[in-house]
PDB file of C-alpha atoms in Angstrom:
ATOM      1  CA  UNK A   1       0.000   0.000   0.000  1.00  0.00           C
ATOM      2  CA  UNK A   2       2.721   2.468   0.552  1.00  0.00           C
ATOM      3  CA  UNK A   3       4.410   1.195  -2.398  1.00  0.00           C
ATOM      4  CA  UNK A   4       1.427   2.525  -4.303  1.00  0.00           C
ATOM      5  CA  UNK A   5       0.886   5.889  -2.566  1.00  0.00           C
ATOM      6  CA  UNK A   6       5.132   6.129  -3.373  1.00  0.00           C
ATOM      7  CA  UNK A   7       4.178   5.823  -7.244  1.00  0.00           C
ATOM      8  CA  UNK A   8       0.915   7.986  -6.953  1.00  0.00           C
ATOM      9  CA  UNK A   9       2.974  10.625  -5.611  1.00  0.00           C
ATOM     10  CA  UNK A  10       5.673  10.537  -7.585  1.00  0.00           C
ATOM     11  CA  UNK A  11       3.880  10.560 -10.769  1.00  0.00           C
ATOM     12  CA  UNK A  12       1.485  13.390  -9.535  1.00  0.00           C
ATOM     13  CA  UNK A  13       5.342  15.552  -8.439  1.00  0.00           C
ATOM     14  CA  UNK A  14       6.483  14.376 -12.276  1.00  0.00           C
ATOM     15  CA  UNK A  15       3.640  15.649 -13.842  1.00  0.00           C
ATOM     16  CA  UNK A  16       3.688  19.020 -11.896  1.00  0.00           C
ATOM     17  CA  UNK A  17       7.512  19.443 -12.396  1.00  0.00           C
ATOM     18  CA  UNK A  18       6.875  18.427 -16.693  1.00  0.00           C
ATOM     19  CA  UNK A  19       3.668  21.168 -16.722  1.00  0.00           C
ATOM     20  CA  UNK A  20       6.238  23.748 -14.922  1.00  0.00           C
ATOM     21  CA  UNK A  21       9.309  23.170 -17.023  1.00  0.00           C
ATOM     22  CA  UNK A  22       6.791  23.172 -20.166  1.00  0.00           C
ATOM     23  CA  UNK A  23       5.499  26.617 -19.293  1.00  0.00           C
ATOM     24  CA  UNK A  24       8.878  27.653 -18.423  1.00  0.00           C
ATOM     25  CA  UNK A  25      10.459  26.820 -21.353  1.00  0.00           C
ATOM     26  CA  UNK A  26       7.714  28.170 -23.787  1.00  0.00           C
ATOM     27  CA  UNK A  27       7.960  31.693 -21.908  1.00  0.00           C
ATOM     28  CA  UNK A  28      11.440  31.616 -22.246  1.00  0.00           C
ATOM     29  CA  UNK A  29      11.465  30.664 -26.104  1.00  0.00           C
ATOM     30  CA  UNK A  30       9.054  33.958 -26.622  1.00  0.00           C
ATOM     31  CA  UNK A  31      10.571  36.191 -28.769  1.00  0.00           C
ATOM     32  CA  UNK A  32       9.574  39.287 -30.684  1.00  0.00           C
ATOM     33  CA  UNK A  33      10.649  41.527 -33.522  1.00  0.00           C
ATOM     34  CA  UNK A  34       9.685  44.572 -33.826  1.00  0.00           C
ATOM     35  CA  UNK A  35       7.540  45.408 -37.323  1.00  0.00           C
ATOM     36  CA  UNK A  36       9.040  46.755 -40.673  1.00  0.00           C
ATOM     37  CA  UNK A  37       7.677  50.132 -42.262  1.00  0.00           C
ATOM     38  CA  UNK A  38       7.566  50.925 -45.086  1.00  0.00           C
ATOM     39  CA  UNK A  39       6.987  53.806 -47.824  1.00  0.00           C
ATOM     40  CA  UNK A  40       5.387  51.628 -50.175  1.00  0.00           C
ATOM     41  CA  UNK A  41       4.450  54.684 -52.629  1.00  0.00           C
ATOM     42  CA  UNK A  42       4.678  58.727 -52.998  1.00  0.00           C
ATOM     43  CA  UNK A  43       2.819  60.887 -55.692  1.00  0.00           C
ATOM     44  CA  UNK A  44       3.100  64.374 -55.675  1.00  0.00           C
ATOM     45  CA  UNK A  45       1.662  65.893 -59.041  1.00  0.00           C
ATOM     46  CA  UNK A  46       2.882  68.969 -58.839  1.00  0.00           C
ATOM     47  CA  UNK A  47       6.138  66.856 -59.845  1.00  0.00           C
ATOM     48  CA  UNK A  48       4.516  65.446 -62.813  1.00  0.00           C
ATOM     49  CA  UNK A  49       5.964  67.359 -65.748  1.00  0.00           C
ATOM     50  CA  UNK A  50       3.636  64.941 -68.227  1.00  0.00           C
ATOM     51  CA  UNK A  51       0.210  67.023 -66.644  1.00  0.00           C
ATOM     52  CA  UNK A  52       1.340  70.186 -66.718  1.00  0.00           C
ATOM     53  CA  UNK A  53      -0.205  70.418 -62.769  1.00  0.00           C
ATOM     54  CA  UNK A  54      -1.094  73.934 -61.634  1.00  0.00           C
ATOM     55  CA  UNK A  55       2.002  75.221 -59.478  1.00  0.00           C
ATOM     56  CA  UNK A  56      -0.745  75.701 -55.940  1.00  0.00           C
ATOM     57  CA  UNK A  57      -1.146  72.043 -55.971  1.00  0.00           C
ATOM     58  CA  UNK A  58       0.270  70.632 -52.859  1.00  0.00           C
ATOM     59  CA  UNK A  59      -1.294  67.080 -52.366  1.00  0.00           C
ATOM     60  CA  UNK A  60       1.219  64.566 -51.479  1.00  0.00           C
ATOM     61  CA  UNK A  61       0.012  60.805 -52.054  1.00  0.00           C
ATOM     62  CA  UNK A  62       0.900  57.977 -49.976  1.00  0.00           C
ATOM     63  CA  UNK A  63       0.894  54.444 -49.061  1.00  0.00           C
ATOM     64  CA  UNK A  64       2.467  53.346 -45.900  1.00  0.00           C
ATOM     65  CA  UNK A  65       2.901  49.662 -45.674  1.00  0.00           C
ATOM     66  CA  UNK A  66       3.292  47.516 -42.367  1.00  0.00           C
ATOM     67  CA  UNK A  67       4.677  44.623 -41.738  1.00  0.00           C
ATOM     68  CA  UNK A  68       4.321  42.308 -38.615  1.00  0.00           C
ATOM     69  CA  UNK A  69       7.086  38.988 -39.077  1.00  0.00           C
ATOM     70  CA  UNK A  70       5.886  37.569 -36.132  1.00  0.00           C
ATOM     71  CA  UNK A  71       4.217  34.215 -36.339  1.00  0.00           C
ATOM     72  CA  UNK A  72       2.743  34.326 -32.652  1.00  0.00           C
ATOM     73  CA  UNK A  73       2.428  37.315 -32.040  1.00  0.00           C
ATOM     74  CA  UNK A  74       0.372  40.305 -32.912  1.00  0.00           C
ATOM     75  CA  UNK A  75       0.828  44.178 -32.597  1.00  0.00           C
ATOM     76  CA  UNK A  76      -1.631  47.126 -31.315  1.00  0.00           C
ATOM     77  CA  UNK A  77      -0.250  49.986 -33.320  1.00  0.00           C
ATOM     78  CA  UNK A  78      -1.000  53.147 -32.209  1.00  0.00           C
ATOM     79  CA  UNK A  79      -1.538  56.468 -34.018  1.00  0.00           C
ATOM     80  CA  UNK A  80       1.637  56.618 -36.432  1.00  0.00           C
ATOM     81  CA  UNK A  81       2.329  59.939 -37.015  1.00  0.00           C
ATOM     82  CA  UNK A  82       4.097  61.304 -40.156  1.00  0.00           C
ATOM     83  CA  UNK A  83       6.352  63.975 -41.098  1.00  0.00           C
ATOM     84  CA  UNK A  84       7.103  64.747 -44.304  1.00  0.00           C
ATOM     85  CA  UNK A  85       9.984  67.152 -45.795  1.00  0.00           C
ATOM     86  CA  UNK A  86      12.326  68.667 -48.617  1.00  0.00           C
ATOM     87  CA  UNK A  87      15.313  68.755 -49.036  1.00  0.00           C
ATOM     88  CA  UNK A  88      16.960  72.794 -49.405  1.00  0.00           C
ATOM     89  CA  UNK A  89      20.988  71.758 -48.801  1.00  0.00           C
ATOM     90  CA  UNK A  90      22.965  68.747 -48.712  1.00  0.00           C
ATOM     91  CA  UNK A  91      21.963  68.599 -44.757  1.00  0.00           C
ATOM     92  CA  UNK A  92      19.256  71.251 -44.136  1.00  0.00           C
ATOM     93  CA  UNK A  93      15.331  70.027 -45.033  1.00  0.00           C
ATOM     94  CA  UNK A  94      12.134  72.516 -44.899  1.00  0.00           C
ATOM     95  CA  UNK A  95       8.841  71.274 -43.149  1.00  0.00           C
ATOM     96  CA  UNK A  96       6.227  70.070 -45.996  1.00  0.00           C
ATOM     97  CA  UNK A  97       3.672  68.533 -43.639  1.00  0.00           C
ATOM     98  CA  UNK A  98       2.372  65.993 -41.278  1.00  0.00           C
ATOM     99  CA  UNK A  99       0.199  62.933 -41.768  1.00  0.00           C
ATOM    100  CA  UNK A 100      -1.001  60.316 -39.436  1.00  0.00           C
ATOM    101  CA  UNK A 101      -2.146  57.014 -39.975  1.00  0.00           C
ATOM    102  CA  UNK A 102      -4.983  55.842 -37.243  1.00  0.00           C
ATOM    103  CA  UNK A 103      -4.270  52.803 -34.481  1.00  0.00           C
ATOM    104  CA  UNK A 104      -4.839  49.323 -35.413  1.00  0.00           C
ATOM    105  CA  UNK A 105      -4.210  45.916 -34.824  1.00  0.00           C
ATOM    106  CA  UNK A 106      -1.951  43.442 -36.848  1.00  0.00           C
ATOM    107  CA  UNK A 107      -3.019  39.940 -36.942  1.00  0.00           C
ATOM    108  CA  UNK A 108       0.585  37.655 -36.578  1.00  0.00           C
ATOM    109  CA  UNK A 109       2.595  37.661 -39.434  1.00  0.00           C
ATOM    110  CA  UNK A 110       0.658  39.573 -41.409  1.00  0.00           C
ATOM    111  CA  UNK A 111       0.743  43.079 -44.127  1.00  0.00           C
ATOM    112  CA  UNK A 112      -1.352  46.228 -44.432  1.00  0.00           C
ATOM    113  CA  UNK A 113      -1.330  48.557 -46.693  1.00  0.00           C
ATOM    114  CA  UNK A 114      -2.736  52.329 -45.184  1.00  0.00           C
ATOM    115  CA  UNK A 115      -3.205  55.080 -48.172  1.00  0.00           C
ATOM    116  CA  UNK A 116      -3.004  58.924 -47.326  1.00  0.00           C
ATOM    117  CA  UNK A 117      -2.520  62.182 -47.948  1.00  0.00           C
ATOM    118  CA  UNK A 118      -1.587  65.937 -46.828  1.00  0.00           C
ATOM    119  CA  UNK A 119      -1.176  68.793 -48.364  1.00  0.00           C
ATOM    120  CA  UNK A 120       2.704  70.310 -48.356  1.00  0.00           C
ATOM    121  CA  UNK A 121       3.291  73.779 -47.023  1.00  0.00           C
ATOM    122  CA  UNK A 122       5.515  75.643 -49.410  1.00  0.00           C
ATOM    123  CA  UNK A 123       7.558  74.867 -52.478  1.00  0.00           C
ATOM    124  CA  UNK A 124       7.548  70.699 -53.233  1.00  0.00           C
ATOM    125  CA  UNK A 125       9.763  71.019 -56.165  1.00  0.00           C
ATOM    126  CA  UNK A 126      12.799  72.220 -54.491  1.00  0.00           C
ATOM    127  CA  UNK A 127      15.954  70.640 -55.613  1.00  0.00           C
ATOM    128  CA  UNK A 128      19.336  69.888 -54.836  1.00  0.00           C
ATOM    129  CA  UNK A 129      21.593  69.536 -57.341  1.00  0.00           C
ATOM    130  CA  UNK A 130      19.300  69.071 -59.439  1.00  0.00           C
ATOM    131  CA  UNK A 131      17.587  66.499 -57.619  1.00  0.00           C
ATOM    132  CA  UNK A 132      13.956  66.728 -55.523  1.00  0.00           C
ATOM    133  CA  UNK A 133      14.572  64.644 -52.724  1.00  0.00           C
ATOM    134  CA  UNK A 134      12.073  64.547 -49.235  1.00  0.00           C
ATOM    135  CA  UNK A 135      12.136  62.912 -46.481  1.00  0.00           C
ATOM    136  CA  UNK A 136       9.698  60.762 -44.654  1.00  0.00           C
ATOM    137  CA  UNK A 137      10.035  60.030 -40.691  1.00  0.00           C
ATOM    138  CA  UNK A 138       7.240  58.344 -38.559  1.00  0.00           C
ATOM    139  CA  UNK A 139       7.090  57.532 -34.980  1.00  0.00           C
ATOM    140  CA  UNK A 140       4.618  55.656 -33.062  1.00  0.00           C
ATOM    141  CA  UNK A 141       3.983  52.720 -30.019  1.00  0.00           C
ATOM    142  CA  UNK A 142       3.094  49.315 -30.405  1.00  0.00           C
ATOM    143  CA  UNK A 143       1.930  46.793 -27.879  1.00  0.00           C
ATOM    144  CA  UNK A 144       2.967  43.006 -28.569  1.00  0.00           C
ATOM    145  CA  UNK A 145      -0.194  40.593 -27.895  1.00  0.00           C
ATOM    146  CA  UNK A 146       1.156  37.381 -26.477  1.00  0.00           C
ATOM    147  CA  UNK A 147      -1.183  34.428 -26.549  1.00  0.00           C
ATOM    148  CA  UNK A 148      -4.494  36.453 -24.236  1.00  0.00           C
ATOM    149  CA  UNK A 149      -2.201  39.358 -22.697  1.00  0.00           C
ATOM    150  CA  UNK A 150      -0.743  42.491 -24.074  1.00  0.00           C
ATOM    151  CA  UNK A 151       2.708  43.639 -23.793  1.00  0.00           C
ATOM    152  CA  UNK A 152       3.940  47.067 -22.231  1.00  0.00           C
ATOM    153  CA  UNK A 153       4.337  50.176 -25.068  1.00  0.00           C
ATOM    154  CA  UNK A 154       7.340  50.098 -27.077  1.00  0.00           C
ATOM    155  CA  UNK A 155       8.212  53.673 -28.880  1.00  0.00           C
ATOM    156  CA  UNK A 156       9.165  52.699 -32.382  1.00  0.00           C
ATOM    157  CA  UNK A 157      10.331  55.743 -34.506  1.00  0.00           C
ATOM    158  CA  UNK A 158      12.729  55.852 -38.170  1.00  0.00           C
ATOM    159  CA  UNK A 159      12.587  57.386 -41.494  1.00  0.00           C
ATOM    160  CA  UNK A 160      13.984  57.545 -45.066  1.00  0.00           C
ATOM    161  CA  UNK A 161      15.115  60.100 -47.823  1.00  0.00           C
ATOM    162  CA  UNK A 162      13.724  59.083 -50.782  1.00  0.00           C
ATOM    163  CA  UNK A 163      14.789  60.672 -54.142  1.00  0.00           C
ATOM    164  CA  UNK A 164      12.031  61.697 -56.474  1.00  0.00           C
ATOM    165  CA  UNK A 165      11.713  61.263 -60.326  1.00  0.00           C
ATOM    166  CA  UNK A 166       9.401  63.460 -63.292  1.00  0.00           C
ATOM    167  CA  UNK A 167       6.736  61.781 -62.970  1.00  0.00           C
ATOM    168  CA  UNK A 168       5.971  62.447 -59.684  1.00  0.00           C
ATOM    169  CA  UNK A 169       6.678  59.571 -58.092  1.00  0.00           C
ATOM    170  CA  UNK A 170      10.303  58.024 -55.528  1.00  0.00           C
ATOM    171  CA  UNK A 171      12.878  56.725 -58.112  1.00  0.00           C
ATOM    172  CA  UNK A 172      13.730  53.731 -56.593  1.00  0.00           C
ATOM    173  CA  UNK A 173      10.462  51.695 -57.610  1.00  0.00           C
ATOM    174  CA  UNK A 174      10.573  49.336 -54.500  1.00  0.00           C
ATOM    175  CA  UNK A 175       9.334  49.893 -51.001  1.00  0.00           C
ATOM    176  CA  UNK A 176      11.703  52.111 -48.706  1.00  0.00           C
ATOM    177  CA  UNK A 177      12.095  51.069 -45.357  1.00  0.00           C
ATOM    178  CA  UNK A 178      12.159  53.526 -42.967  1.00  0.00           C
ATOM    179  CA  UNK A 179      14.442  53.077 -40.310  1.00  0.00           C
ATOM    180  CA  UNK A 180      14.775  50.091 -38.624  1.00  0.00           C
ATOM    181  CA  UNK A 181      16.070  49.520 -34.602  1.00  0.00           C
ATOM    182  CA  UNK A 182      16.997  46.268 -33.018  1.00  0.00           C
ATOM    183  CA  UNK A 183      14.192  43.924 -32.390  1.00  0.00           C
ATOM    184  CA  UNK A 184      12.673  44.917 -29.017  1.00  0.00           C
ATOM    185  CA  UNK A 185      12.772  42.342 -26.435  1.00  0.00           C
ATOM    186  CA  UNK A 186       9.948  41.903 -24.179  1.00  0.00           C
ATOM    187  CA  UNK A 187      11.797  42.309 -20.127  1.00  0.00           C
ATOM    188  CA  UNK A 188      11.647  40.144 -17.816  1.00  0.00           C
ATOM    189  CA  UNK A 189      13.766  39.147 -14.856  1.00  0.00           C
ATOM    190  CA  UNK A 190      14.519  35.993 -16.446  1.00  0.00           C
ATOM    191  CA  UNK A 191      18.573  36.327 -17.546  1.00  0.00           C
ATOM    192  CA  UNK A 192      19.370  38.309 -20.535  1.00  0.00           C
ATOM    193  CA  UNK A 193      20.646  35.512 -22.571  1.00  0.00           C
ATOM    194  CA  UNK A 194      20.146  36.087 -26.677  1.00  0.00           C
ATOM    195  CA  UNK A 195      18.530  33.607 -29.213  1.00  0.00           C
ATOM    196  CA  UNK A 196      18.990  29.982 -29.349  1.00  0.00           C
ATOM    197  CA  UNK A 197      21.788  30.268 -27.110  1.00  0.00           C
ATOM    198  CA  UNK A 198      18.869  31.151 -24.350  1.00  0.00           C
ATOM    199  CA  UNK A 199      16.587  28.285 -25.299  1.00  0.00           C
ATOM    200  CA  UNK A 200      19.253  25.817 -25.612  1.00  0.00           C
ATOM    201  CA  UNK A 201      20.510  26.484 -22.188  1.00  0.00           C
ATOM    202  CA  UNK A 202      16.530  26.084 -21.398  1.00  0.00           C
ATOM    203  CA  UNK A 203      16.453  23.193 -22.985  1.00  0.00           C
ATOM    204  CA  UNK A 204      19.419  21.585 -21.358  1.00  0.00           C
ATOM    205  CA  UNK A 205      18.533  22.394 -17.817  1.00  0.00           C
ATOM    206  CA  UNK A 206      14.842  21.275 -17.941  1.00  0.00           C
ATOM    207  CA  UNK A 207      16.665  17.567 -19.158  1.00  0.00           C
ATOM    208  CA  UNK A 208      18.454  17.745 -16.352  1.00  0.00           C
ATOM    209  CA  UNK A 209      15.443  18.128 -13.901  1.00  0.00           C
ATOM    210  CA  UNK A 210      13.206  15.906 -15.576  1.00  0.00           C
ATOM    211  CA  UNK A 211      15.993  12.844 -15.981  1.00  0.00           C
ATOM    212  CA  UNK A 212      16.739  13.608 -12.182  1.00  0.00           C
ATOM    213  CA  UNK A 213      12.985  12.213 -11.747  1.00  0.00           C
ATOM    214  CA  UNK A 214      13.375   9.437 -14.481  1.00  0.00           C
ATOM    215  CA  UNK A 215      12.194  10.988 -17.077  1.00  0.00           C
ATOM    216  CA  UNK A 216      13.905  10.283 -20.149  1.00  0.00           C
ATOM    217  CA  UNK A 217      12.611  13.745 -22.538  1.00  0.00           C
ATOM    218  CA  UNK A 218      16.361  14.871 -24.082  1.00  0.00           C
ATOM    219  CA  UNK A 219      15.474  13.912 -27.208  1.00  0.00           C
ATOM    220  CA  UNK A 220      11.936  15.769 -26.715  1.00  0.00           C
ATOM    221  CA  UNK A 221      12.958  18.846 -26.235  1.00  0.00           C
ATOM    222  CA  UNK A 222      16.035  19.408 -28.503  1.00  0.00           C
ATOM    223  CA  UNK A 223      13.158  18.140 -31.524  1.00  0.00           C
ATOM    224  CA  UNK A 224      11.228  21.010 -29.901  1.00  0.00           C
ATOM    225  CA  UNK A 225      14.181  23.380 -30.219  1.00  0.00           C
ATOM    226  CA  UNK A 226      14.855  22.653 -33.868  1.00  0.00           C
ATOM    227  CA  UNK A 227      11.636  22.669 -34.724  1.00  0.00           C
ATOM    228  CA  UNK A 228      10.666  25.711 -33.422  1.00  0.00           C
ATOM    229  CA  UNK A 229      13.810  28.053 -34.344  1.00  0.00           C
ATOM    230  CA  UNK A 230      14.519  26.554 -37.562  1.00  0.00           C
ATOM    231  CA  UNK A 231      11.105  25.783 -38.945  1.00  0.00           C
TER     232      UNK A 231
END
């Protein structure tokens, strides 16, 4: 009889210890980057020298585009808030306007696409050596959602020059990123390692425990770690 109540136990402090080491290991494997932005497109016709545009047009054309590479997790964006700008010296730009793009939420690893438009204060066809060139900053705050919860704000903030052509539009043809930080890491008091590095040494210490209690799960939980950092 006390052989049995021995086994109960024992399987009931395995299971508890496996549940524990499981949780602890999944919250240490969470990981976020932080999204991508993008200026996907700019028009300004007063640029366009095919229309023949009347020189008091100011409208400047946009499409911002965001994207969250997360595959667990999703963002809350708050307002992003644009500035836009010319170029009047190699290093000295003139206010053209401001722009904002309204809060939303990003599902996980997905794209969206958010048109706009302001109209520029002042000359948009200044050049520079011949050259019209603005540029485009944004800042804003994101939250990370994680599984049910949301994370603390994280101040994101970047921005681009981006050369523009006759017809009104940037000359590069593909999207321009604008900025770009390190990946913000979600704190915790847990010890700042980086990476795999972090969930290997996870990995390796919850073996440890659980073959302490008999359990046999090595193999488990290195499949785990390949599978879920190189998948």
């Amino acid at each position: 009889m006390a052989a049995a109540q021995d086994s109960c136990c024992t399987r009931c402090t395995t299971f508890v210890i496996t549940i524990g080491l499981t949780a602890l290991f999944l919250w240490l494997s969470m990981r976020v980057d932080e999204p991508h932005l993008y200026l996907e497109k700019i028009y300004v016709p007063t640029l366009n020298k095919t229309l023949n545009p009347s020189p008091g047009n100011t409208t400047i054309l946009f499409t911002l585009r965001l994207a969250n590479r997360n595959k667990d997790t999703g963002i809350k964006y708050d307002d992003v808030q644009l500035t836009f700008k010319v170029f009047v010296s190699n290093n000295t730009t003139r206010p053209l306007g401001n722009a904002t793009v309204q809060r939303f939420y990003q599902g996980r690893n997905k794209k969206a696409f958010k048109p706009g438009s302001l109209n520029g204060g002042g000359n948009l066809t200044t050049t520079v050596a011949g050259k019209v060139v603005y540029r485009v900053d944004f800042t804003t705050a994101i939250k990370y959602k994680i599984i049910w919860w949301y994370t603390k704000r994280h101040r994101l903030w970047g921005g681009a020059s981006v050369e523009m052509n006759d017809s009104g539009s940037k000359v590069n043809r593909k999207p321009v990123r604008l900025g770009g930080k390190n990946p913000v890491v979600i704190p915790s008091g847990a010890p700042q390692f980086r990476g795999c590095y972090r969930a290997l040494v996870t990995c390796f210490v919850a073996a440890s425990v659980l073959d302490a209690h008999g359990i046999n799960c090595l193999e488990f939980i290195i499949f785990h770690f390949c599978v879920y950092y190189f998948i």
